[in-house]
Every structure is written in structure tokens, then in C-alpha cells.
Amino acid sequence: MNAPYEGDRAQGTGGPAPSQGTAPGAPVPGQVPAPAPAPDHDPYVQDAYAYDPYRSQDLSAQDPVAEVLYDRASHPPPPPGTYQEPGPLYAAPQAPSYAPDPRVWAQTPPPEPDGPSRHLPYGDHATTTQFVGVDSLVTAAADEDPQPDAFAHLYRDQEAAPRSPAEDAPVAAPAPGKPAGRASSLLKSSALMAAGTIVSRVTGFLRTLVIAGAIGVATLNDSYQVANTLPTMIYVLVGGGALNAVFIPQLVRAMKNDKDGGEAYANRLLTLVMVLLGAVTVICVLAAPLFIGMMSQKIADDPQRLAVAVAFAHYCLPTMFFMGVHVVLGQILNARGRFGAMMWTPVLNNIVVISTFGAFIWAFGGFTTTGVTEAGITPDGVRLLGLGTLLGLVVQSLAMVPYLRDAGFRPRLRFDWKGHGLGKAAGLAKWTFFFVLANQLGLIVVTQLATWAGEVADKQGHGGTGITGYNYALLLWQMPQAIITVSVMTAVLPRISRSAHDGDAAAVRDDISYGLRTSAVAIVPCAFAFLALGVPISGLLYAGSGEQSAQNIGFILMAFGLGLIPYSVQYVVLRGFYAYEDTRTPFYNTVIVAAVNAGISSLAFLVLPARWAVVGMAAAYGLGYAVGVGVAWRRLRTRLGGDLDGAHVMRTYTRLIGACVPAAVVAGAVAFAVLRFLGSGALGSLAALVAGGIALLAVFVIAAKRMRIEELNAMVGMVRGRLGR
């Protein structure tokens, strides 16, 4: 309406008027048509002057959103010589570009040979330059809750189904929250499991202290340890290793692919485990004397010790059934993202056992006053301790049921096992069975030799040098592994399984590297702490069993010490094979570990005196895993295409070890001086542990800062952020 007439617009802008009698645009006979002039800009068109003919030449003026989201970590800039050659200064401008020029940023670089041979622009070094992308931002964006459509109410009258007034009411927008990315959710899961594991391990230590205070750490406790170890060995041999290594990836796949979210598969698995372990439990209870003789020939040769050990075994062996139920229910919760229950319910078991042995002390007296042995313990005492041990596992397994209901899972018995994937899992589990069998055979050899050496050393007046001292030191030694490494890898394992299923070897490699480097920050210092402070640690915890017995346990703990590093690395590396459902390679690896452990343990038993034989066996344990790590590392590196981030991992471990060596030397010297001055009793051990621990921590932090260990700096920064400092 207000727009000018087209004819006036043409004349007003200087355009030539059409000749009369000639159609506009028609060629004039005998005249060469001139090229059409470029149309002038319309002054009435909005943003007429926003056009920049040189915008496409300016890389910094491109779309800022697309520029930010461009991932240079996956697509680094091309090498020199591939950039667009500059054109003439007054050349005709190109078409406007509203996105990054693909010829500049998205050009595929030529293939490169192995090794750091890339030539980067601007003189950057290929081995030190890192391209930081925004993969985490893009990944975290998928975790955001979908926002409701603010304009959906405008189109409800066009829908087929009528809506009620309640449905037409506006829905309040949810409160904005901070999206939790993959790393943050993993950190929360690991922290929750670590907290539960810490409480469980602390109560587990209290449990061992009460047991030692009730029945000592000599031959009677050796008989109890053999009987209490039997159900764990048989359970792990029958199905425990398969549950942890094979059925977790299967549960994840069932949740991802099945319409019911994997609930039917989980119920079939639970039913199968209950039936299998129920039958095995009945057989093992009837064959308890044979199993005791298999574990320790020294106990089997003594009728009095054999009777007490078999009586303990009749109460302890049924616990394997409840172990299996607890593990299956816990793995179902882990596959559904509920990681806390499996780590917290063992606390109830420890509380029950602590109460049981506390009642034994109240009724019969402590070991320091009674000196109870196999000949002095009454049948009522054996019955009390056995029933309390069994009741602890029952409570632990039944406590999982409320967590399952809260997660929306309803446990039911299902016997339709055929044709639902359990056969495939069983085929994979056969190698896990051989894996556990090899491991348990090595443990049987150690148990036989340790009980033999312990009995001989006990007659010489050296308590705490048998299988009880070995197990107690092993429990202390495995605490960092259970709190740090297991917690981290339990949260990472479902993610590794999904990445392996999708064929993303790079993601599997990154998660394995993350698990190794993150756990090393705590594992390496703890290994050197056990080496330097093993005697005061045991002297403080097991002072109730006698000063000399506690000191002997400390020597065993020192021998375990440095083996914690390869033990933790082995655990992480084997998760990579399990993610690919490869159980054959871990079996061969475990055969090597068990053979080295059994061979060096036998050599220590033959060469060393009875008092030091178990100390040599503890050192053999770590040496076996050191050999196994070398074999497993090479095979997993080959499986992932020849790259396991080895340079990054080795750099972290080397720097941590370099910071721990001077710290352990100083801490050991300080602890030794305090023990010489105050004695090796409970008070002297406490003072030596505090002084040595402070010295170790101070020297380690100073050395680590000088070496610029990035994983340690990240952990310290995270802790400070949590504390608000």
C-alpha cells in the first residue's frame, strides 16, 4: 500500500525507460545485447547494508556457535600447505557463508605413520600439543531432562483425542538444575561405593579385632579361618567369578535390548543361582571332613583340631548360598545404576559377627585371660560362633530386598531357562570357572603350607605366623584396593561393556587408562605405607592378641606391601577383557599368577625358617601379580589396536613411585625410632603410626608437587572444591 509503484521505482533509480513498441527485455535487431547490469540494492529491503562481501574470507567472523561446537580433538587442524591460497585483492567476492568453511576446517588430513610424526601449524610440537574438544559438553547435553513444549497448548484442539480440563491446565516448568554429565555421575557412584566400602572395611577390621580378642591368632583361629574360608572358595569356584565377570555385561545388554528392561532375564539368573548353590551347599556340608583335609593336612592329622574345624564348617558352609543371592541381587542393582546397597549391606554382617564374638567374650572370657585352644573350647562356644557367622550372611542377603523394590524390581522364581541367553553366558563362564579354579588351587597350596608353618612356629613360641596372620595381613593390605580400585571400576564396568558392545575401542582404552591413573593416586602411596609402617599398624590393631603375635602379622603386612601396585593394575586390566566377554585370556593369565605364587611360596616354605615362611609367601603373592600384569597388558594392548595409553599411565606411576620412595624411607626411620623409645605395645604403635604417617604424607606431598603429578593435583582440587575452599 505504501510501497512505490514498480515503474516509478525503476525510473527513480536511474533505470532506462523501455522504448515504445518494444516489449521490455526484447533484443533490438542488429544490436549486440549489452550485459545486464548488477541489480541495485533495494533501499526498502530490511538489513540492506548487512551484507559483507568479504565475510567468507574472515575465519574469525564465522558462525560462533558452530565454531565453538567444532571438535578439534577429533578433527585437528590440517598440516601446513593445505590452507586456502589467498586470492587477488580485488577479486569478485564469493557467496556468503554462514558456517565454517569445510575447505578450511573439515579437510581430512592425509594418513600418517605410527608414532608422533604429525607436523602441526605454528611450530607446535606433536608430542606435547593437545586439542581440547567439547565432547563432554555434547555428552552431558544428552543427560538433560527434556523440557516441556511451551506451545503445545496452542495445538491441542487439532488432536484426535479430547483432553480433560486437568490435562489442559498449564504444567509448571521444573526447576532448572545442573545437568549431570558422564564424569560427574561416575564420580558420585564411585564416592557412594567408596563410602560404603570404607564403613564395611572399618567394621570388618573391628570384626577381626574382636575375633582375635576372643580366640587369639594361633591354632584355634587357624581352624576357624580354614572353615570360614571354605564357603568363599567353593562359591567363587562354582559361580562367583562367572557372576562378576560374565553376567554383568549380559544384564546390561538385557536391560538395553529387552522390552521389560531385563527383569525376566535377571529373575531367571537369580533362580538358576539359587538352585545351583542350594545343591552344592548340601553336598559340601556332607563332605565337610574331606574339604578340611584338602585345605590343611596338619589339621586333618589331629583328631581334636579336625573335630573343631568340621564343626565350624557345618555352620559356615551354608553361607555360600546367601553369598550367591547377595551378589546376584547386588549386580542387578548395579546394572540399574544403584551402586550403594551392595557396598553397605556387608556392614550388617560385620555387626552381627562382632556381636556374636563379643557375646563369646562376655560368656567365656577373652583370649588373654583364658588362652582358649581346640581342647578348651566347649561345644556351646563352637555353636555360638558358628550360628553367628551364618546369621550374618543371612541378614546381609535379605537386606537387599528393600533396595530391589525401591528400584522397581520384583524378584520371582523363573525356571524357563532355555532359549533366553543363559546358555551363551554359561559358555562364557566355563573359562571363568577354570580361571577361579587356577586361583583357588594356588590358594590351597598357600593354605596348606601356611597352616603347617604356623603350627611349627607356634610350638616355638611365635604366634601369628600361620594362616590367620596371613589372612589378617591380607585383609589390611586389600583395603585400599577395595575402597578405591573396586569402587571406581564397578561404576566404570557397565560403561566399558557398552563401549565394547558398540565397537568403540578408544572409549574402552580411555576408561581403562582413567581407572589405572585415578586409582594409582591412592594405591601407590598405600603400598609404600604398608612397607614402611606395617609393624606399627598391626601392633595397634592386634595388640589384644599379644605383642609378639601382632608384630609377626606386621612383618607379613610389610612383605605384602609393594605387591599392592601390580595387584590393583591386574584388576583394572582384566575388566577390559571381561567387557569384550573374553574370559579365556583372564584364565591363562591367572594360571600364570597362581603358578608363580605357588612356586615361590613353596620355595619360601622350604628355604626360610618356620617363623619367616609365611612372610616369604606374602612376598610371593605380589610377585605373581607382577608377572601376570606384564602378560595381561600386552594382550589387552593388542586387543585394543596396539594402544593402551601406556606412556601416560607409566608416566603417572613412575612419578608417584618417585615421590613415595623418599617418603617411605623417612616414615620408616621415624616409626622405628618411636618404637625403640616407647616399645611395640599399643601406645608405642599408635605414636609410631601417627609420627610415621605424618612424615610420609608431608614428604610425599612435597615431592609430588615438585614432580607435578596432574592426577594428584586434580584430586586435591576436587577435595578443596567439595570443602568449599
XYZ file of C-alpha atoms in Angstrom:
725
model
C 0.000 0.000 0.000
C 2.758 2.429 0.949
C 5.213 0.783 -1.437
C 6.087 2.818 -4.563
C 4.856 1.826 -7.974
C 7.217 -0.518 -9.789
C 7.525 1.753 -12.822
C 8.302 4.745 -10.672
C 10.806 2.686 -8.703
C 12.661 1.789 -11.937
C 12.731 5.378 -13.192
C 13.526 6.818 -9.844
C 16.586 4.718 -9.578
C 18.025 5.691 -12.937
C 16.893 2.715 -14.961
C 16.293 3.205 -18.685
C 12.721 3.544 -19.838
C 11.506 0.922 -22.270
C 11.060 2.025 -25.887
C 7.588 2.339 -27.249
C 6.542 -0.550 -29.351
C 9.199 -2.815 -27.994
C 8.492 -5.336 -25.362
C 10.578 -4.892 -22.306
C 13.606 -7.116 -22.383
C 13.304 -7.926 -26.108
C 16.537 -7.733 -28.168
C 16.837 -4.928 -30.692
C 17.580 -6.190 -34.242
C 21.134 -5.525 -35.368
C 22.388 -4.593 -31.986
C 24.624 -6.679 -29.724
C 22.923 -7.022 -26.382
C 24.916 -5.496 -23.551
C 25.464 -7.493 -20.354
C 22.811 -6.913 -17.782
C 23.987 -4.580 -15.053
C 24.037 -5.803 -11.476
C 20.768 -5.015 -9.727
C 20.937 -2.162 -7.344
C 20.172 -2.676 -3.664
C 16.598 -2.010 -2.732
C 16.584 0.786 -0.104
C 13.271 -0.551 1.231
C 14.552 -4.024 1.946
C 15.373 -4.589 5.624
C 19.075 -5.091 6.523
C 20.138 -3.915 3.111
C 23.596 -2.972 4.348
C 24.255 -6.099 6.454
C 25.808 -7.871 3.508
C 29.601 -8.139 3.794
C 31.242 -9.407 0.580
C 34.470 -10.264 2.428
C 32.875 -12.090 5.350
C 33.714 -15.525 3.964
C 37.411 -14.659 3.946
C 37.463 -13.817 7.672
C 37.755 -17.030 9.717
C 37.113 -15.208 12.996
C 33.797 -13.837 11.689
C 32.247 -17.224 11.030
C 29.299 -18.643 12.916
C 30.375 -18.510 16.612
C 28.063 -21.349 17.682
C 29.309 -23.740 15.026
C 32.842 -22.611 15.758
C 32.538 -23.466 19.465
C 30.919 -26.844 18.871
C 33.540 -27.825 16.354
C 35.530 -30.688 17.913
C 39.232 -30.199 17.215
C 40.085 -33.187 19.411
C 38.586 -35.494 16.787
C 39.473 -33.333 13.758
C 42.678 -31.338 14.391
C 43.669 -28.524 12.035
C 45.289 -29.685 8.794
C 49.040 -29.550 8.352
C 50.664 -26.544 6.708
C 50.284 -26.213 2.982
C 46.635 -27.248 2.866
C 45.086 -23.886 3.696
C 43.200 -21.979 1.046
C 45.505 -19.864 -1.085
C 44.685 -16.131 -0.850
C 43.011 -14.739 -3.969
C 43.517 -11.386 -5.717
C 42.884 -8.343 -3.622
C 40.011 -7.040 -5.768
C 38.598 -10.361 -6.936
C 34.869 -10.862 -7.038
C 33.521 -11.833 -3.635
C 32.366 -15.379 -3.010
C 28.905 -16.379 -1.972
C 28.065 -15.543 1.648
C 28.985 -18.308 4.090
C 27.015 -18.911 7.251
C 29.036 -21.867 8.577
C 32.725 -22.763 8.895
C 34.305 -23.242 5.522
C 34.697 -27.035 5.070
C 37.742 -26.498 2.883
C 39.484 -24.843 5.818
C 38.423 -26.756 8.936
C 36.968 -30.087 7.873
C 39.562 -31.280 5.404
C 40.636 -34.846 6.102
C 44.369 -34.957 6.854
C 46.478 -37.489 4.958
C 47.234 -40.831 6.628
C 50.224 -40.783 8.949
C 52.651 -43.492 10.072
C 52.718 -44.773 13.633
C 54.397 -42.542 16.189
C 54.472 -38.790 16.821
C 55.225 -37.721 13.235
C 52.484 -35.129 12.795
C 53.565 -31.683 11.601
C 51.355 -29.115 13.266
C 50.944 -25.476 12.241
C 52.500 -22.559 14.091
C 55.512 -24.672 15.155
C 53.628 -26.716 17.789
C 55.271 -29.939 18.975
C 53.334 -33.107 18.184
C 54.095 -34.899 21.469
C 53.042 -32.043 23.742
C 50.181 -30.342 21.889
C 46.694 -31.420 22.946
C 43.488 -30.391 21.180
C 40.731 -29.871 23.688
C 37.300 -30.542 22.296
C 33.806 -30.279 23.697
C 32.842 -33.938 23.671
C 31.957 -33.785 27.361
C 29.607 -30.858 26.746
C 27.855 -32.662 23.946
C 27.656 -35.854 26.018
C 26.312 -34.014 29.042
C 23.672 -32.365 26.910
C 22.071 -35.772 26.384
C 21.664 -36.151 30.151
C 19.477 -33.055 30.466
C 15.838 -33.618 31.307
C 13.559 -32.860 28.318
C 11.771 -29.553 28.799
C 8.000 -29.385 28.179
C 6.823 -27.766 24.947
C 5.704 -24.256 25.836
C 3.479 -24.028 22.705
C 1.847 -27.441 22.919
C -1.427 -25.975 24.256
C -1.929 -23.992 21.022
C -2.443 -27.181 19.010
C -4.477 -29.309 21.403
C -7.708 -28.511 19.552
C -6.231 -30.259 16.495
C -5.580 -33.543 18.314
C -7.883 -36.505 17.804
C -8.426 -37.489 21.428
C -10.231 -34.949 23.620
C -8.469 -33.837 26.762
C -9.828 -33.257 30.199
C -9.610 -29.837 31.845
C -6.996 -31.210 34.209
C -4.808 -32.115 31.268
C -5.308 -28.682 29.734
C -4.010 -26.996 32.854
C -0.580 -25.485 32.364
C 2.234 -27.599 33.680
C 4.742 -25.858 35.891
C 8.198 -25.896 34.472
C 10.662 -27.862 36.547
C 13.277 -26.011 38.482
C 16.423 -25.552 36.494
C 19.134 -27.915 37.591
C 22.679 -28.508 36.706
C 22.937 -31.348 34.198
C 24.985 -34.231 35.456
C 27.415 -35.428 32.856
C 29.052 -38.803 32.493
C 32.042 -37.914 34.643
C 30.003 -36.349 37.452
C 27.585 -39.279 37.694
C 30.533 -41.672 37.680
C 32.190 -39.664 40.442
C 29.036 -39.736 42.564
C 28.645 -43.504 42.111
C 32.293 -44.105 42.962
C 32.057 -41.846 46.025
C 28.932 -43.634 47.267
C 30.516 -47.055 46.876
C 33.771 -45.873 48.396
C 31.915 -44.577 51.454
C 30.075 -47.882 51.867
C 33.266 -49.843 51.366
C 35.107 -47.730 53.915
C 32.427 -48.329 56.555
C 32.331 -52.020 55.634
C 36.111 -52.353 55.876
C 36.267 -50.456 59.161
C 33.635 -52.725 60.697
C 35.472 -55.656 59.114
C 38.615 -54.652 60.976
C 36.625 -54.370 64.170
C 35.370 -57.862 63.414
C 38.897 -59.264 63.120
C 39.912 -57.460 66.310
C 37.012 -58.970 68.250
C 37.700 -62.428 66.795
C 41.370 -62.142 67.754
C 40.367 -60.956 71.214
C 38.034 -63.928 71.610
C 40.051 -66.867 70.229
C 43.525 -65.388 69.584
C 45.581 -65.683 66.394
C 47.106 -69.128 66.968
C 45.927 -72.633 66.044
C 42.265 -72.280 67.163
C 41.823 -69.246 64.956
C 43.603 -71.125 62.154
C 40.917 -73.826 62.367
C 38.166 -71.193 62.261
C 39.832 -69.416 59.324
C 40.048 -72.648 57.318
C 36.373 -73.434 57.940
C 35.284 -69.855 57.197
C 37.380 -69.675 54.018
C 35.902 -72.863 52.553
C 32.461 -71.447 51.565
C 34.042 -68.430 49.896
C 36.390 -70.615 47.878
C 33.665 -73.000 46.771
C 31.225 -70.212 45.973
C 33.747 -68.351 43.841
C 34.691 -71.592 42.129
C 31.114 -72.642 41.377
C 29.634 -69.369 40.219
C 31.021 -66.282 41.886
C 33.600 -65.484 39.241
C 31.087 -66.020 36.440
C 28.559 -63.727 38.117
C 31.016 -60.867 38.444
C 32.794 -61.276 35.111
C 30.181 -62.610 32.669
C 26.666 -61.846 33.830
C 27.127 -58.101 34.428
C 27.619 -57.430 30.687
C 24.721 -59.788 29.993
C 22.488 -57.891 32.427
C 23.431 -54.603 30.785
C 22.550 -55.967 27.355
C 19.278 -57.381 28.614
C 18.321 -54.024 30.112
C 19.185 -52.330 26.826
C 17.553 -54.779 24.416
C 14.685 -56.494 26.263
C 11.267 -54.859 26.372
C 10.897 -55.440 30.121
C 14.223 -53.806 30.930
C 15.930 -57.129 31.637
C 13.714 -58.065 34.611
C 12.830 -61.536 33.278
C 16.476 -62.286 32.499
C 17.513 -61.206 35.986
C 14.858 -63.422 37.613
C 15.964 -66.425 35.551
C 19.548 -65.798 36.605
C 18.565 -65.461 40.267
C 16.597 -68.720 40.139
C 19.450 -70.562 38.432
C 21.955 -69.393 41.053
C 19.689 -70.346 43.942
C 19.110 -73.857 42.582
C 22.765 -74.439 41.753
C 24.166 -73.135 45.029
C 21.489 -74.903 47.055
C 22.515 -78.265 45.631
C 26.231 -77.515 46.042
C 25.721 -76.420 49.649
C 24.054 -79.696 50.637
C 26.853 -81.729 49.051
C 29.595 -79.662 50.670
C 28.087 -79.867 54.166
C 28.031 -83.650 53.903
C 31.626 -83.704 52.627
C 32.993 -81.189 55.164
C 35.713 -83.514 56.570
C 37.115 -84.088 53.094
C 37.283 -80.371 52.388
C 39.041 -79.689 55.698
C 41.658 -82.300 54.848
C 42.052 -80.748 51.381
C 42.697 -77.330 52.923
C 45.083 -78.399 55.688
C 46.653 -81.782 56.153
C 48.037 -80.690 59.534
C 44.520 -80.109 60.863
C 43.290 -83.400 59.387
C 46.071 -85.320 61.141
C 44.999 -84.001 64.563
C 41.624 -85.546 65.573
C 40.840 -82.812 68.092
C 41.586 -79.994 65.684
C 39.709 -81.826 62.916
C 36.566 -82.179 65.052
C 36.520 -78.450 65.886
C 37.219 -77.419 62.268
C 34.454 -79.701 60.900
C 32.003 -78.327 63.477
C 32.816 -74.785 62.346
C 32.483 -75.842 58.695
C 28.957 -77.238 59.216
C 27.833 -73.737 60.194
C 29.992 -71.798 57.755
C 29.409 -73.755 54.529
C 25.702 -72.778 54.168
C 26.814 -69.158 53.935
C 27.839 -69.759 50.308
C 24.154 -69.925 49.326
C 23.479 -66.489 50.795
C 26.692 -65.144 49.265
C 25.369 -66.038 45.838
C 21.950 -64.481 46.482
C 23.565 -61.295 47.759
C 25.890 -60.994 44.765
C 23.139 -61.590 42.177
C 20.815 -59.060 43.771
C 23.662 -56.584 44.061
C 24.646 -56.940 40.409
C 21.031 -56.445 39.364
C 21.052 -53.170 41.275
C 24.443 -52.203 39.793
C 23.134 -52.772 36.275
C 20.237 -50.422 37.121
C 22.583 -47.727 38.390
C 22.081 -48.430 42.122
C 25.609 -48.963 43.445
C 25.279 -48.291 47.159
C 23.376 -51.302 48.502
C 25.996 -53.897 47.634
C 28.659 -51.904 49.453
C 26.617 -51.028 52.544
C 24.825 -54.277 53.407
C 28.058 -56.100 54.440
C 28.145 -53.700 57.376
C 25.157 -55.574 58.827
C 27.048 -58.859 58.500
C 30.024 -57.414 60.350
C 27.796 -56.053 63.117
C 26.192 -59.466 63.651
C 29.568 -61.248 63.800
C 31.024 -58.593 66.124
C 28.049 -59.038 68.437
C 28.478 -62.829 68.325
C 32.152 -62.867 69.279
C 31.514 -60.108 71.817
C 28.930 -62.378 73.421
C 31.541 -65.172 73.419
C 33.983 -62.910 75.293
C 31.241 -61.930 77.747
C 30.263 -65.575 78.364
C 33.653 -67.335 78.297
C 36.267 -64.564 78.645
C 38.883 -63.110 76.312
C 41.864 -64.927 74.885
C 44.413 -63.069 77.017
C 42.749 -64.459 80.171
C 41.568 -67.904 79.014
C 44.162 -68.867 76.353
C 41.440 -70.995 74.755
C 42.530 -73.749 72.336
C 40.842 -76.571 70.437
C 40.993 -78.669 73.582
C 39.465 -75.975 75.800
C 36.585 -74.626 73.686
C 33.163 -76.068 74.546
C 30.531 -77.293 72.063
C 28.313 -74.401 73.142
C 31.091 -71.981 72.264
C 31.543 -73.570 68.832
C 27.778 -73.458 68.265
C 27.577 -69.782 69.262
C 30.379 -68.731 66.936
C 29.104 -70.869 64.040
C 25.487 -69.689 64.253
C 26.594 -66.050 64.477
C 28.730 -66.413 61.353
C 25.806 -67.940 59.431
C 23.294 -65.367 60.691
C 25.490 -62.514 59.481
C 25.304 -63.669 55.847
C 21.554 -64.270 56.094
C 20.942 -60.712 57.269
C 23.284 -59.339 54.610
C 21.426 -61.020 51.735
C 17.883 -60.298 52.960
C 18.745 -56.615 53.408
C 18.952 -56.301 49.598
C 15.217 -56.896 49.092
C 14.023 -53.364 50.068
C 16.569 -51.818 47.685
C 15.273 -54.006 44.856
C 11.680 -52.972 45.467
C 12.706 -49.340 45.559
C 14.416 -49.820 42.165
C 11.197 -51.296 40.727
C 12.466 -54.888 40.511
C 10.247 -57.733 41.738
C 12.182 -60.957 42.390
C 10.322 -64.062 41.210
C 11.316 -67.662 40.585
C 11.512 -68.451 36.862
C 12.592 -71.833 35.568
C 12.220 -71.122 31.823
C 15.959 -71.000 31.310
C 16.147 -72.431 27.794
C 16.446 -70.038 24.871
C 16.953 -66.832 26.830
C 20.691 -66.260 26.631
C 21.731 -68.151 29.760
C 23.358 -70.851 27.644
C 25.602 -68.277 25.986
C 26.538 -66.881 29.380
C 27.251 -70.384 30.667
C 29.539 -70.996 27.695
C 31.447 -67.850 28.529
C 31.501 -68.791 32.209
C 33.356 -72.041 31.630
C 36.609 -70.151 31.180
C 35.827 -68.132 34.279
C 35.423 -71.432 36.134
C 38.896 -72.507 35.039
C 40.132 -69.020 35.938
C 38.840 -69.347 39.506
C 39.966 -72.968 39.739
C 43.549 -71.987 38.963
C 43.369 -69.179 41.505
C 41.900 -71.420 44.203
C 44.460 -74.148 43.606
C 47.178 -71.624 44.323
C 45.311 -70.564 47.475
C 45.028 -74.177 48.616
C 48.786 -74.602 48.274
C 49.381 -71.469 50.350
C 46.858 -72.591 52.987
C 48.457 -75.996 53.309
C 51.949 -74.526 53.692
C 50.880 -71.663 55.979
C 48.995 -73.892 58.436
C 51.953 -76.275 58.506
C 54.473 -73.496 59.151
C 52.132 -71.813 61.632
C 51.824 -74.917 63.786
C 55.595 -75.419 63.848
C 56.235 -71.748 64.669
C 53.532 -71.727 67.359
C 55.281 -74.594 69.133
C 58.447 -72.489 69.032
C 56.626 -69.589 70.711
C 55.937 -67.464 67.620
C 52.185 -66.847 67.308
C 50.539 -65.087 64.401
C 52.767 -66.762 61.813
C 50.190 -69.148 60.307
C 47.197 -68.810 58.016
C 45.458 -66.457 60.474
C 48.321 -63.966 60.322
C 48.378 -64.334 56.535
C 44.626 -63.666 56.212
C 44.624 -60.758 58.661
C 47.526 -59.063 56.887
C 45.867 -59.757 53.536
C 42.653 -58.128 54.771
C 44.531 -54.986 55.785
C 46.515 -54.981 52.546
C 43.434 -55.276 50.321
C 41.608 -52.367 51.940
C 42.855 -49.635 49.512
C 42.085 -51.923 46.605
C 38.516 -52.471 47.785
C 37.888 -48.820 48.611
C 39.463 -47.160 45.582
C 40.013 -49.514 42.650
C 36.959 -51.723 43.050
C 34.664 -48.735 43.628
C 35.938 -46.910 40.560
C 35.863 -49.943 38.264
C 32.463 -51.155 39.469
C 30.973 -47.875 38.308
C 33.027 -47.886 35.089
C 32.428 -51.541 34.107
C 28.864 -51.110 32.731
C 30.095 -48.191 30.629
C 33.067 -50.200 29.365
C 30.698 -53.037 28.460
C 28.510 -50.695 26.420
C 31.535 -49.213 24.648
C 32.875 -52.684 23.845
C 29.455 -53.734 22.555
C 29.380 -50.663 20.289
C 32.890 -51.377 18.997
C 34.348 -48.171 20.457
C 37.859 -49.336 21.345
C 39.001 -45.777 22.030
C 36.375 -45.354 24.760
C 37.397 -48.661 26.348
C 41.034 -47.590 26.291
C 40.233 -44.214 27.844
C 38.201 -45.796 30.651
C 40.937 -48.338 31.405
C 43.526 -45.562 31.473
C 41.272 -43.472 33.696
C 40.818 -46.353 36.134
C 44.545 -47.058 36.302
C 45.647 -43.463 36.799
C 42.873 -42.477 39.198
C 43.360 -45.479 41.465
C 47.155 -45.102 41.392
C 46.975 -41.803 43.285
C 45.891 -43.754 46.388
C 47.211 -47.254 45.661
C 50.897 -46.377 45.227
C 51.234 -44.333 48.469
C 49.336 -47.013 50.407
C 51.680 -49.723 49.115
C 54.709 -47.829 50.401
C 52.883 -47.015 53.651
C 52.397 -50.745 54.302
C 56.093 -51.304 53.620
C 57.218 -48.559 55.998
C 54.536 -48.765 58.719
C 53.358 -52.381 58.653
C 54.627 -53.207 62.150
C 53.007 -50.245 63.986
C 49.737 -50.765 62.059
C 49.457 -54.392 63.165
C 50.796 -53.612 66.631
C 47.973 -51.149 67.169
C 45.152 -53.240 65.686
C 46.056 -56.662 67.074
C 47.557 -55.708 70.417
C 44.859 -57.768 72.152
C 46.300 -60.984 70.712
C 49.754 -60.404 72.179
C 52.593 -58.044 71.361
C 54.744 -60.619 69.572
C 51.853 -62.045 67.544
C 50.870 -58.556 66.404
C 54.450 -57.839 65.403
C 54.624 -61.030 63.327
C 51.458 -60.000 61.478
C 53.150 -56.647 60.809
C 56.107 -58.386 59.145
C 53.690 -60.265 56.881
C 51.948 -56.970 56.026
C 55.279 -55.400 55.096
C 56.006 -58.321 52.754
C 52.642 -57.829 51.047
C 53.301 -54.036 50.725
C 54.554 -53.254 47.235
C 52.595 -56.100 45.658
C 49.507 -53.893 46.001
C 50.546 -51.973 42.871
C 50.523 -54.900 40.378
C 47.525 -56.393 42.197
C 45.483 -53.252 41.512
C 46.721 -52.920 37.925
C 45.813 -56.545 37.223
C 42.270 -55.985 38.478
C 41.731 -52.988 36.193
C 43.278 -54.567 33.101
C 41.186 -57.729 33.370
C 37.996 -55.608 33.295
C 38.874 -54.796 29.689
C 38.768 -58.486 28.710
C 35.517 -59.040 30.581
C 33.916 -56.116 28.739
C 34.601 -57.954 25.467
C 33.225 -61.184 27.002
C 36.714 -62.676 26.719
C 37.125 -64.994 29.700
C 39.741 -67.257 28.157
C 42.559 -64.711 28.353
C 41.999 -63.988 32.086
C 42.093 -67.743 32.686
C 45.508 -68.130 31.078
C 46.709 -65.059 32.930
C 45.518 -66.405 36.276
C 47.224 -69.733 35.638
C 50.485 -67.829 35.323
C 49.827 -65.819 38.504
C 48.822 -68.896 40.511
C 51.801 -70.914 39.268
C 54.287 -68.162 40.181
C 52.630 -67.651 43.573
C 52.586 -71.354 44.418
C 56.130 -71.908 43.178
C 57.707 -69.038 45.135
C 55.597 -69.886 48.215
C 56.836 -73.461 48.139
C 60.406 -72.212 47.816
C 59.923 -69.891 50.809
C 58.482 -72.764 52.856
C 61.480 -74.968 52.090
C 64.213 -72.353 52.493
C 63.056 -69.985 55.241
C 62.597 -70.821 58.929
C 59.054 -71.564 60.067
C 58.683 -68.093 61.604
C 59.511 -66.360 58.302
C 57.966 -68.826 55.852
C 54.604 -67.023 55.688
C 56.426 -63.700 55.227
C 58.014 -65.152 52.101
C 54.614 -66.384 50.925
C 53.221 -62.855 51.253
C 56.016 -61.512 49.057
C 55.323 -64.291 46.529
C 51.728 -63.086 46.237
C 52.775 -59.706 44.858
C 55.474 -61.178 42.611
C 52.919 -63.456 40.985
C 50.721 -60.492 40.078
C 53.702 -58.525 38.795
C 54.344 -61.300 36.264
C 50.648 -61.513 35.415
C 50.388 -57.778 34.714
C 53.107 -57.952 32.085
C 51.267 -60.717 30.232
C 47.796 -59.171 30.521
C 48.979 -55.713 29.476
C 50.459 -56.913 26.191
C 47.371 -58.930 25.298
C 44.914 -56.129 26.065
C 47.037 -53.642 24.126
C 46.864 -55.927 21.118
C 43.107 -56.312 21.574
C 42.606 -52.538 21.533
C 44.622 -51.970 18.378
C 48.099 -51.555 19.807
C 47.371 -48.552 22.028
C 46.619 -48.720 25.766
C 47.736 -45.183 26.657
C 50.848 -46.797 28.101
C 53.063 -43.706 28.038
C 50.538 -41.669 30.021
C 49.926 -44.454 32.548
C 53.614 -45.254 33.039
C 54.449 -41.575 33.496
C 51.875 -41.316 36.288
C 53.068 -44.463 38.088
C 56.734 -43.530 37.729
C 56.229 -40.106 39.232
C 54.137 -41.492 42.081
C 56.762 -44.121 42.908
C 59.488 -41.486 42.737
C 57.579 -39.373 45.261
C 56.861 -42.349 47.552
C 60.403 -43.727 47.875
C 61.846 -40.866 49.967
C 58.573 -40.597 51.892
C 58.701 -44.301 52.864
C 62.353 -44.056 53.921
C 61.698 -41.092 56.202
C 58.473 -42.587 57.615
C 60.134 -45.943 58.341
C 63.019 -44.269 60.150
C 60.670 -42.147 62.269
C 58.450 -45.133 63.175
C 61.437 -47.300 64.083
C 62.834 -44.598 66.372
C 59.483 -44.175 68.153
C 59.089 -47.935 68.639
C 62.585 -48.195 70.081
C 61.792 -45.400 72.523
C 58.213 -46.321 73.572
C 58.124 -50.066 72.845
C 55.957 -52.042 70.430
C 52.823 -52.133 72.562
C 49.541 -50.441 71.705
C 50.667 -46.991 72.886
C 54.049 -47.167 71.178
C 52.477 -48.465 67.963
C 49.943 -45.628 67.969
C 52.647 -42.993 68.448
C 54.857 -44.580 65.771
C 51.953 -44.797 63.336
C 50.946 -41.152 63.836
C 54.511 -39.802 63.593
C 55.442 -42.001 60.643
C 52.194 -41.273 58.844
C 52.646 -37.516 59.152
C 56.225 -37.773 57.902
C 55.207 -39.962 54.960
C 52.349 -37.672 53.949
C 54.427 -34.493 54.224
C 57.370 -35.784 52.183
C 55.061 -37.342 49.583
C 53.056 -34.139 49.048
C 56.207 -32.031 48.700
C 57.785 -34.468 46.230
C 54.532 -34.873 44.273
C 54.177 -31.117 43.851
C 57.740 -30.884 42.566
C 57.002 -33.653 40.058
C 53.700 -32.019 39.001
C 51.561 -35.136 39.124
C 48.399 -33.961 37.404
C 46.126 -36.707 38.783
C 47.080 -35.786 42.345
C 46.555 -32.090 41.660
C 43.131 -32.842 40.208
C 42.183 -34.887 43.243
C 43.336 -32.179 45.652
C 41.412 -29.571 43.682
C 38.292 -31.732 43.771
C 38.585 -32.170 47.540
C 39.059 -28.451 48.046
C 36.050 -27.772 45.879
C 33.964 -30.162 47.948
C 35.104 -28.444 51.136
C 34.375 -25.027 49.697
C 37.984 -23.792 49.950
